Short mmCIF file of C-alpha atoms in Angstrom, two decimals:
data_model
loop_
_atom_site.label_atom_id
_atom_site.label_comp_id
_atom_site.label_asym_id
_atom_site.label_seq_id
_atom_site.Cartn_x
_atom_site.Cartn_y
_atom_site.Cartn_z
CA MET F 1 118.51 -9.05 56.48
CA THR F 2 114.76 -8.47 58.07
CA HIS F 3 115.98 -6.47 60.53
CA HIS F 4 117.27 -4.12 57.79
CA THR F 5 113.90 -4.29 55.77
CA THR F 6 112.15 -3.72 58.50
CA ALA F 7 113.73 -0.49 59.82
CA MET F 8 113.47 0.63 56.21
CA ALA F 9 109.52 0.17 55.96
CA GLU F 10 109.56 1.94 59.31
CA VAL F 11 111.01 5.01 58.43
CA ARG F 12 109.60 5.17 54.41
CA PRO F 13 106.82 8.14 54.01
CA ALA F 14 103.77 7.04 54.21
CA THR F 15 101.46 8.10 51.25
CA ALA F 16 97.76 9.07 51.70
CA ALA F 17 95.45 7.94 50.15
CA PRO F 18 93.86 10.23 47.19
CA PRO F 19 90.65 12.04 48.38
CA PRO F 20 87.37 10.79 46.90
CA GLY F 21 86.93 12.05 43.15
CA ALA F 22 90.92 13.61 43.01
CA GLY F 23 91.52 11.01 40.44
CA SER F 24 88.70 12.24 37.94
CA GLY F 25 89.07 16.41 39.03
CA THR F 26 85.50 16.47 39.96
CA PRO F 27 84.88 17.78 43.46
CA PRO F 28 82.60 14.78 45.98
CA ALA F 29 79.97 17.05 46.29
CA THR F 30 79.50 17.86 42.60
CA ALA F 31 79.83 14.36 41.80
CA ARG F 32 76.93 13.16 44.40
CA THR F 33 74.47 15.95 42.83
CA ARG F 34 74.93 14.97 39.08
CA ARG F 35 73.99 10.84 40.50
CA THR F 36 71.20 12.06 42.80
CA LEU F 37 70.01 14.38 39.78
CA SER F 38 70.77 11.30 37.64
CA HIS F 39 68.63 9.27 39.76
CA ARG F 40 65.67 11.30 39.57
CA VAL F 41 65.93 11.69 35.86
CA ARG F 42 66.13 7.82 35.26
CA ALA F 43 62.62 7.49 38.26
CA PHE F 44 60.56 9.60 36.44
CA GLY F 45 61.37 8.10 32.84
CA ARG F 46 60.29 4.76 34.58
CA GLY F 47 57.09 6.90 36.26
CA ALA F 48 56.29 8.67 32.97
CA LEU F 49 56.82 6.28 30.56
CA PRO F 50 54.03 4.07 31.12
CA VAL F 51 51.52 6.85 31.31
CA ALA F 52 52.83 8.57 28.31
CA ALA F 53 52.46 5.44 26.42
CA PHE F 54 48.88 4.49 27.38
CA LEU F 55 48.16 8.33 26.58
CA LEU F 56 49.41 8.14 23.14
CA VAL F 57 47.44 4.42 22.68
CA LEU F 58 44.53 6.29 23.68
CA VAL F 59 44.95 9.57 21.14
CA GLY F 60 45.88 7.32 18.12
CA GLY F 61 43.21 4.73 18.90
CA TRP F 62 40.50 7.69 19.30
CA GLN F 63 41.37 8.85 15.82
CA ILE F 64 41.86 6.07 14.20
CA VAL F 65 37.95 5.01 15.37
CA ALA F 66 36.82 8.59 14.81
CA VAL F 67 38.23 8.74 10.87
CA ARG F 68 37.29 5.70 10.24
CA SER F 69 33.73 5.68 11.58
CA GLY F 70 33.33 9.54 9.88
CA SER F 71 30.10 10.19 12.29
CA VAL F 72 29.61 13.81 13.95
CA LEU F 73 29.07 11.68 17.21
CA ILE F 74 32.46 10.83 17.56
CA PRO F 75 34.65 13.82 16.75
CA ASP F 76 38.08 13.34 15.99
CA VAL F 77 40.91 14.51 18.03
CA PRO F 78 41.54 17.90 16.77
CA ALA F 79 37.93 18.84 17.82
CA VAL F 80 38.45 17.58 20.95
CA TRP F 81 41.41 19.78 21.94
CA SER F 82 39.80 22.65 20.14
CA ALA F 83 36.77 22.76 22.59
CA LEU F 84 39.25 21.84 25.76
CA THR F 85 41.16 24.78 24.73
CA ASP F 86 38.50 26.78 24.37
CA ILE F 87 36.77 25.58 27.80
CA VAL F 88 40.21 26.77 29.89
CA THR F 89 40.86 29.85 28.28
CA GLN F 90 37.15 30.99 29.99
CA PRO F 91 36.50 31.64 33.58
CA LEU F 92 33.43 29.72 33.72
CA PHE F 93 36.17 26.42 33.90
CA TYR F 94 37.78 27.72 36.84
CA ASP F 95 34.47 28.63 38.80
CA SER F 96 32.98 25.69 38.20
CA LEU F 97 36.09 23.62 38.79
CA GLY F 98 36.20 25.68 42.19
CA ALA F 99 32.77 24.70 42.91
CA THR F 100 33.02 21.16 42.54
CA LEU F 101 36.30 20.81 43.92
CA LEU F 102 34.95 22.83 47.66
CA ARG F 103 31.76 20.71 47.75
CA VAL F 104 33.94 17.18 47.22
CA GLY F 105 36.58 18.31 49.92
CA LEU F 106 33.79 19.42 52.32
CA GLY F 107 31.99 16.00 51.69
CA PHE F 108 34.99 13.70 51.79
CA ALA F 109 36.29 15.57 54.63
CA LEU F 110 33.02 14.63 56.73
CA ALA F 111 33.36 10.54 55.34
CA PHE F 112 36.83 10.98 56.30
CA VAL F 113 36.51 11.65 59.83
CA THR F 114 33.05 9.46 60.16
CA ALA F 115 35.04 6.71 58.71
CA VAL F 116 38.23 6.91 61.02
CA VAL F 117 36.24 6.79 64.38
CA VAL F 118 33.88 4.41 63.32
CA GLY F 119 36.06 2.15 61.14
CA ILE F 120 38.53 2.09 64.52
CA ALA F 121 35.68 1.45 67.03
CA MET F 122 34.33 -1.58 64.90
CA GLY F 123 37.70 -3.11 65.03
CA ARG F 124 38.34 -2.72 68.86
CA VAL F 125 34.87 -3.85 69.74
CA GLU F 126 32.83 -6.98 68.77
CA PHE F 127 29.33 -5.17 69.84
CA VAL F 128 30.49 -1.67 67.56
CA ARG F 129 31.36 -3.91 64.75
CA ARG F 130 28.39 -5.89 64.42
CA PHE F 131 26.04 -2.74 64.95
CA PHE F 132 27.55 -0.66 61.95
CA GLU F 133 28.40 -3.54 59.72
CA PRO F 134 24.44 -3.72 58.19
CA ALA F 135 25.18 0.43 57.75
CA VAL F 136 28.55 -0.53 55.89
CA LEU F 137 27.10 -3.27 53.79
CA ILE F 138 23.93 -1.50 52.55
CA GLY F 139 26.29 1.61 52.17
CA LEU F 140 28.28 -0.53 49.74
CA THR F 141 25.54 -1.67 47.47
CA VAL F 142 23.33 1.28 47.26
CA PRO F 143 24.50 2.86 43.68
CA GLY F 144 25.54 6.71 43.83
CA LEU F 145 22.64 7.63 41.70
CA VAL F 146 20.03 6.97 44.43
CA TRP F 147 22.14 9.10 47.10
CA ALA F 148 21.81 11.73 44.35
CA LEU F 149 18.31 11.75 43.97
CA LEU F 150 17.55 11.29 47.79
CA CYS F 151 19.60 14.26 48.52
CA VAL F 152 18.28 16.24 46.24
CA ILE F 153 14.71 15.44 47.17
CA TRP F 154 15.75 15.87 51.04
CA PHE F 155 17.96 19.29 50.70
CA GLY F 156 17.44 21.00 47.53
CA VAL F 157 19.78 23.17 46.09
CA SER F 158 22.11 24.01 48.61
CA LEU F 159 25.82 22.92 49.65
CA THR F 160 24.21 20.41 52.43
CA ASN F 161 22.85 18.27 49.17
CA PRO F 162 26.71 17.51 47.42
CA VAL F 163 28.35 17.22 50.79
CA VAL F 164 25.88 14.84 52.18
CA ALA F 165 25.61 12.84 48.88
CA VAL F 166 29.96 12.36 48.78
CA ALA F 167 30.05 11.79 52.73
CA LEU F 168 27.29 8.81 51.94
CA SER F 169 29.49 7.50 49.03
CA ALA F 170 32.53 7.88 50.30
CA ALA F 171 32.31 6.27 54.41
CA PRO F 172 31.82 2.94 53.73
CA ALA F 173 34.41 2.23 51.61
CA LEU F 174 36.72 4.10 53.90
CA THR F 175 35.02 3.16 57.17
CA LEU F 176 35.55 -1.07 55.84
CA SER F 177 39.41 -0.10 54.54
CA ILE F 178 39.75 1.43 57.89
CA TYR F 179 38.37 -1.36 59.77
CA GLN F 180 40.14 -4.11 58.17
CA GLY F 181 43.76 -2.09 59.17
CA THR F 182 42.81 -2.12 62.85
CA ARG F 183 42.20 -6.11 62.37
CA ALA F 184 45.30 -6.31 61.10
CA THR F 185 47.39 -3.88 63.57
CA ASP F 186 50.30 -6.00 65.58
CA SER F 187 48.61 -6.42 68.95
CA ALA F 188 51.47 -6.48 70.65
CA LEU F 189 51.35 -2.72 69.51
CA ARG F 190 47.89 -2.67 71.17
CA GLU F 191 48.91 -4.16 74.15
CA MET F 192 52.01 -1.63 74.67
CA ALA F 193 49.19 1.25 74.49
CA HIS F 194 46.68 -0.58 77.24
CA VAL F 195 49.98 -1.38 79.57
CA TYR F 196 50.62 2.06 79.05
CA ARG F 197 47.74 3.82 79.27
CA PHE F 198 47.76 5.68 76.44
CA SER F 199 44.59 8.21 76.19
CA VAL F 200 42.55 8.50 72.82
CA TRP F 201 44.45 11.25 71.65
CA THR F 202 47.80 8.99 72.16
CA SER F 203 46.94 6.19 70.95
CA LEU F 204 45.49 8.03 67.92
CA ARG F 205 48.30 9.81 66.98
CA TYR F 206 51.35 6.93 67.62
CA LEU F 207 49.02 4.38 67.21
CA TRP F 208 46.71 3.83 64.99
CA LEU F 209 46.90 6.22 62.45
CA PRO F 210 50.75 5.16 61.55
CA SER F 211 49.93 1.48 61.56
CA LEU F 212 46.49 2.58 59.52
CA LEU F 213 48.33 4.62 57.15
CA PRO F 214 48.17 1.96 53.85
CA ALA F 215 44.39 1.59 54.67
CA LEU F 216 43.94 4.97 54.80
CA PHE F 217 45.16 5.75 51.49
CA SER F 218 43.87 2.74 49.73
CA GLY F 219 39.98 3.96 51.45
CA ALA F 220 41.10 7.36 50.36
CA ARG F 221 41.97 6.58 47.33
CA LEU F 222 38.10 4.52 46.49
CA GLY F 223 36.33 7.21 48.60
CA LEU F 224 37.44 9.77 46.01
CA SER F 225 36.87 7.82 42.53
CA LEU F 226 33.32 7.53 44.13
CA ALA F 227 32.83 10.93 45.59
CA TRP F 228 33.67 12.39 41.87
CA LYS F 229 31.33 9.82 40.68
CA VAL F 230 28.57 10.82 42.95
CA ILE F 231 29.45 14.68 42.66
CA VAL F 232 28.68 14.72 38.93
CA LEU F 233 25.15 13.30 39.19
CA VAL F 234 24.05 15.59 42.27
CA GLU F 235 25.24 18.28 39.83
CA MET F 236 23.31 17.19 37.16
CA PHE F 237 20.25 16.51 38.64
CA GLY F 238 20.04 19.41 41.40
CA MET F 239 22.50 22.12 41.13
CA SER F 240 23.52 25.42 39.26
CA SER F 241 26.62 25.18 38.78
CA GLY F 242 29.63 22.73 39.28
CA VAL F 243 31.48 20.36 36.58
CA GLY F 244 28.28 17.78 36.82
CA TYR F 245 25.96 20.93 35.32
CA GLU F 246 28.27 22.10 32.75
CA LEU F 247 28.44 18.78 31.63
CA ASN F 248 24.36 18.09 31.38
CA ASN F 249 24.70 21.71 29.38
CA GLN F 250 26.86 20.20 26.89
CA PHE F 251 24.68 17.06 26.85
CA ALA F 252 21.64 19.25 26.16
CA ALA F 253 23.13 20.57 23.39
CA GLN F 254 24.31 17.67 21.83
CA ASN F 255 27.81 18.76 21.87
CA VAL F 256 30.24 15.54 22.39
CA ALA F 257 33.18 17.01 22.00
CA GLY F 258 32.18 19.58 24.75
CA VAL F 259 31.07 16.10 26.89
CA LEU F 260 34.48 14.85 26.52
CA SER F 261 36.33 18.10 26.97
CA TRP F 262 34.82 18.73 30.50
CA THR F 263 35.31 14.68 31.25
CA LEU F 264 38.50 15.14 30.01
CA LEU F 265 39.57 18.19 32.46
CA PHE F 266 37.70 16.05 34.90
CA ALA F 267 40.02 13.22 35.00
CA ALA F 268 43.09 15.51 34.98
CA VAL F 269 42.25 16.97 38.12
CA LEU F 270 41.44 13.44 39.56
CA ALA F 271 45.12 12.30 38.36
CA VAL F 272 46.60 15.48 39.85
CA LEU F 273 44.98 14.77 43.04
CA GLU F 274 46.29 11.54 43.12
CA TYR F 275 49.45 12.15 41.25
CA GLY F 276 50.22 14.88 42.76
CA VAL F 277 48.79 14.44 46.40
CA LEU F 278 47.95 11.41 47.51
CA GLN F 279 51.35 9.76 46.05
CA SER F 280 53.43 12.90 47.58
CA LEU F 281 51.86 12.35 51.29
CA GLU F 282 52.03 8.16 51.22
CA ARG F 283 55.51 8.74 50.36
CA ARG F 284 56.16 11.52 52.79
CA LEU F 285 54.60 9.91 56.06
CA GLY F 286 55.60 6.46 54.90
CA ARG F 287 59.01 7.39 54.77
CA TRP F 288 59.55 5.50 58.52
CA ARG F 289 58.15 2.27 57.15
CA ARG F 290 60.77 2.35 54.56
CA ALA F 291 63.45 2.86 56.99
CA THR F 292 62.56 0.15 59.68
CA ALA F 293 62.45 -1.80 57.15
CA VAL F 294 66.09 -1.98 56.00
#
């Protein structure tokens, strides 16, 4: 009986397992595409919903304060929106924004290169750390207004003025962040670079920059925030173009709606740089960290 049952099992034709997605009638590729799209929509909702809620509370709160105060010094939301649309539709806005972005970009690039060199050297060599430590501390404590005034006095109305002011304000924070990241780098990796006699460029490219990625981005965020504040002051006091110059003009005309509109546009540009540039670069360059952590 057992032999007969086994023989029947051997001659019985094997039934092939149904392919994935056959029961539902949906091709596997289409199902994966829909799952990916659904995941992206949910991720976007999780990221955008808190921001939208904050903006709603901010706009609603401002409107309530403006209506209850009844003062011309606190314009309501429609007045600010009208001034903002007027500014955006004028070519002057794009000229001023382009000039400001150029100055910030050049100054931040100078600060970034300087901070990478000095920060890594401070983390590697004790003498260099002690030599530059007072300069970093002084740079962190000096207000941005002082750098703006000094650069206006030293360089006058020229491109050197805002570039140096931005570099002086952003470099200390960047340097400190990179120095701390260098000290936290795995000692085994540093020993490996020493054993294999990596050149300076090889060590910088394959050891220090990947290891310092979190410190670089955190320092970049802090440095950019300081750079934006300083560039407005420089353009107010010593330039004849730029967002800071236009803010000063609106202040001189006692146009509160204009001041708020230029400020909001300035903040919007900074938000685009943060969410559209810095966070995208951080996710792209930091993919290897997530892969190794899995």
